[in-house]
Protein backbone atom coordinates (compact mmCIF):
# COMPACT_ATOMS: atom_id res chain seq x y z
CA MET A 1 80.19 74.56 126.21
CA ALA A 2 83.75 76.06 126.92
CA ARG A 3 84.92 74.73 123.61
CA SER A 4 82.05 76.36 121.72
CA ILE A 5 82.86 79.61 123.27
CA VAL A 6 86.84 79.16 122.43
CA GLY A 7 85.72 78.12 119.02
CA ARG A 8 83.91 81.36 118.63
CA GLN A 9 86.79 83.59 119.69
CA VAL A 10 88.94 81.63 117.17
CA ALA A 11 86.60 81.85 114.64
CA VAL A 12 85.99 85.57 115.07
CA ALA A 13 89.94 86.02 115.19
CA LEU A 14 90.47 84.13 112.08
CA ASP A 15 88.01 86.18 110.05
CA LYS A 16 89.72 89.43 111.24
CA ALA A 17 93.12 88.09 110.37
CA GLU A 18 92.08 86.97 106.86
CA LEU A 19 90.24 90.65 106.47
CA ALA A 20 93.48 92.09 107.54
CA VAL A 21 95.67 90.02 105.12
CA ASP A 22 93.24 90.90 102.34
CA ALA A 23 93.33 94.69 102.87
CA ALA A 24 97.08 94.70 102.99
CA VAL A 25 97.27 92.82 99.74
CA ALA A 26 95.07 95.43 98.32
CA GLU A 27 96.88 98.33 99.84
CA ILE A 28 100.36 96.88 98.48
CA ALA A 29 98.95 96.14 95.16
CA ALA A 30 97.52 99.72 94.67
CA PHE A 31 100.95 101.01 95.91
CA ALA A 32 102.68 98.83 93.39
CA ALA A 33 100.40 99.79 90.64
CA LEU A 34 100.91 103.56 91.25
CA LEU A 35 104.88 103.31 91.12
CA PRO A 36 105.17 103.02 87.29
CA ASP A 37 103.17 106.09 86.67
CA ALA A 38 104.66 107.98 89.39
CA ARG A 39 108.06 107.56 87.81
CA ARG A 40 106.91 108.51 84.55
CA ARG A 41 105.11 111.70 85.65
CA ALA A 42 108.37 112.63 87.66
CA GLU A 43 110.04 112.31 84.66
CA LEU A 44 112.62 109.96 85.77
CA SER A 45 114.31 107.23 83.87
CA ALA A 46 113.22 103.46 83.97
CA VAL A 47 116.35 102.76 86.09
CA SER A 48 115.26 105.21 88.66
CA GLY A 49 113.22 103.34 91.60
CA GLN A 50 113.75 100.00 90.27
CA ARG A 51 114.50 98.59 93.80
CA VAL A 52 111.64 100.39 95.30
CA PHE A 53 109.34 98.71 92.64
CA GLU A 54 111.02 95.17 93.24
CA GLY A 55 110.60 95.86 97.00
CA ALA A 56 106.91 96.55 96.67
CA SER A 57 106.45 93.64 94.25
CA ASP A 58 108.24 91.33 96.53
CA THR A 59 106.15 92.50 99.45
CA LEU A 60 102.86 91.60 97.47
CA ALA A 61 104.41 88.11 96.49
CA LEU A 62 105.02 87.49 100.35
CA LEU A 63 101.58 88.64 101.41
CA ALA A 64 100.24 86.30 98.84
CA GLN A 65 102.09 83.50 100.33
CA ALA A 66 100.99 84.65 103.79
CA ARG A 67 97.43 84.54 102.71
CA GLY A 68 97.82 80.91 101.44
CA ARG A 69 99.23 80.03 104.77
CA LEU A 70 96.20 81.46 106.52
CA VAL A 71 93.89 79.83 104.24
CA GLU A 72 95.75 76.47 104.99
CA THR A 73 95.40 77.35 108.92
CA HIS A 74 91.56 77.87 108.22
CA ARG A 75 91.37 74.50 107.11
CA ARG A 76 93.14 72.93 109.61
CA LEU A 77 91.15 74.71 112.29
CA GLU A 78 87.89 73.38 110.57
CA ALA A 79 89.39 69.71 110.69
CA LEU A 80 90.28 70.33 114.62
CA GLY A 81 86.90 71.64 115.27
CA ARG A 82 85.28 68.55 113.73
CA ALA A 83 87.54 66.28 115.73
CA MET A 84 86.43 68.12 118.74
CA HIS A 85 82.81 67.95 117.81
CA VAL A 86 82.52 71.71 117.32
CA SER A 87 81.31 73.19 114.28
CA VAL A 88 82.19 77.01 113.72
CA GLU A 89 80.48 78.17 110.50
CA ALA A 90 80.74 81.54 108.93
CA VAL A 91 77.29 82.96 107.58
CA GLY A 92 76.86 85.80 105.48
CA PRO A 93 78.20 86.74 101.90
CA VAL A 94 80.57 84.14 101.87
CA ASP A 95 81.47 81.50 99.25
CA LYS A 96 83.64 78.73 99.67
CA PRO A 97 84.84 76.20 96.74
CA ASP A 98 83.12 73.33 98.50
CA GLU A 99 79.86 75.37 99.19
CA ASP A 100 76.84 76.15 97.01
CA GLY A 101 77.83 79.99 97.02
CA PRO A 102 76.92 83.20 99.22
CA ARG A 103 74.42 82.76 101.97
CA GLU A 104 72.23 85.69 103.22
CA GLY A 105 72.77 87.42 106.59
CA GLY A 106 75.84 87.61 108.21
CA GLY A 107 77.94 86.55 111.55
CA ILE A 108 79.13 83.32 112.84
CA ARG A 109 77.17 80.42 113.88
CA LEU A 110 78.28 77.68 116.45
CA GLU A 111 76.85 74.24 116.71
CA ARG A 112 77.76 71.29 118.86
CA LEU A 113 78.06 68.29 116.83
CA ALA A 114 76.67 65.08 118.34
CA GLY A 115 79.26 62.47 119.25
């Protein structure tokens, strides 16, 4: 039973981390999208603020890489859970490429697998 409790804690923390990275991606993307128009409205040359624009763009690229690593971590945790005979499944408006699509409801369901 302790493994199930730990599995749920890890699943909840992973979900929060994934949401946080997605929120950061959205915020940086919005910031980067604002910069060219802000430069134009401030009547600055294209040279002005180029390093700022590149920095925001680089940050977005790094966050995309971090998101990919977190997805990889998610898959590895799923595999570890299966090896430990603990199934932690997200339930809710979630779709994954290997599933049929979004499900009704929400939350995290824990099951102890036979074996």
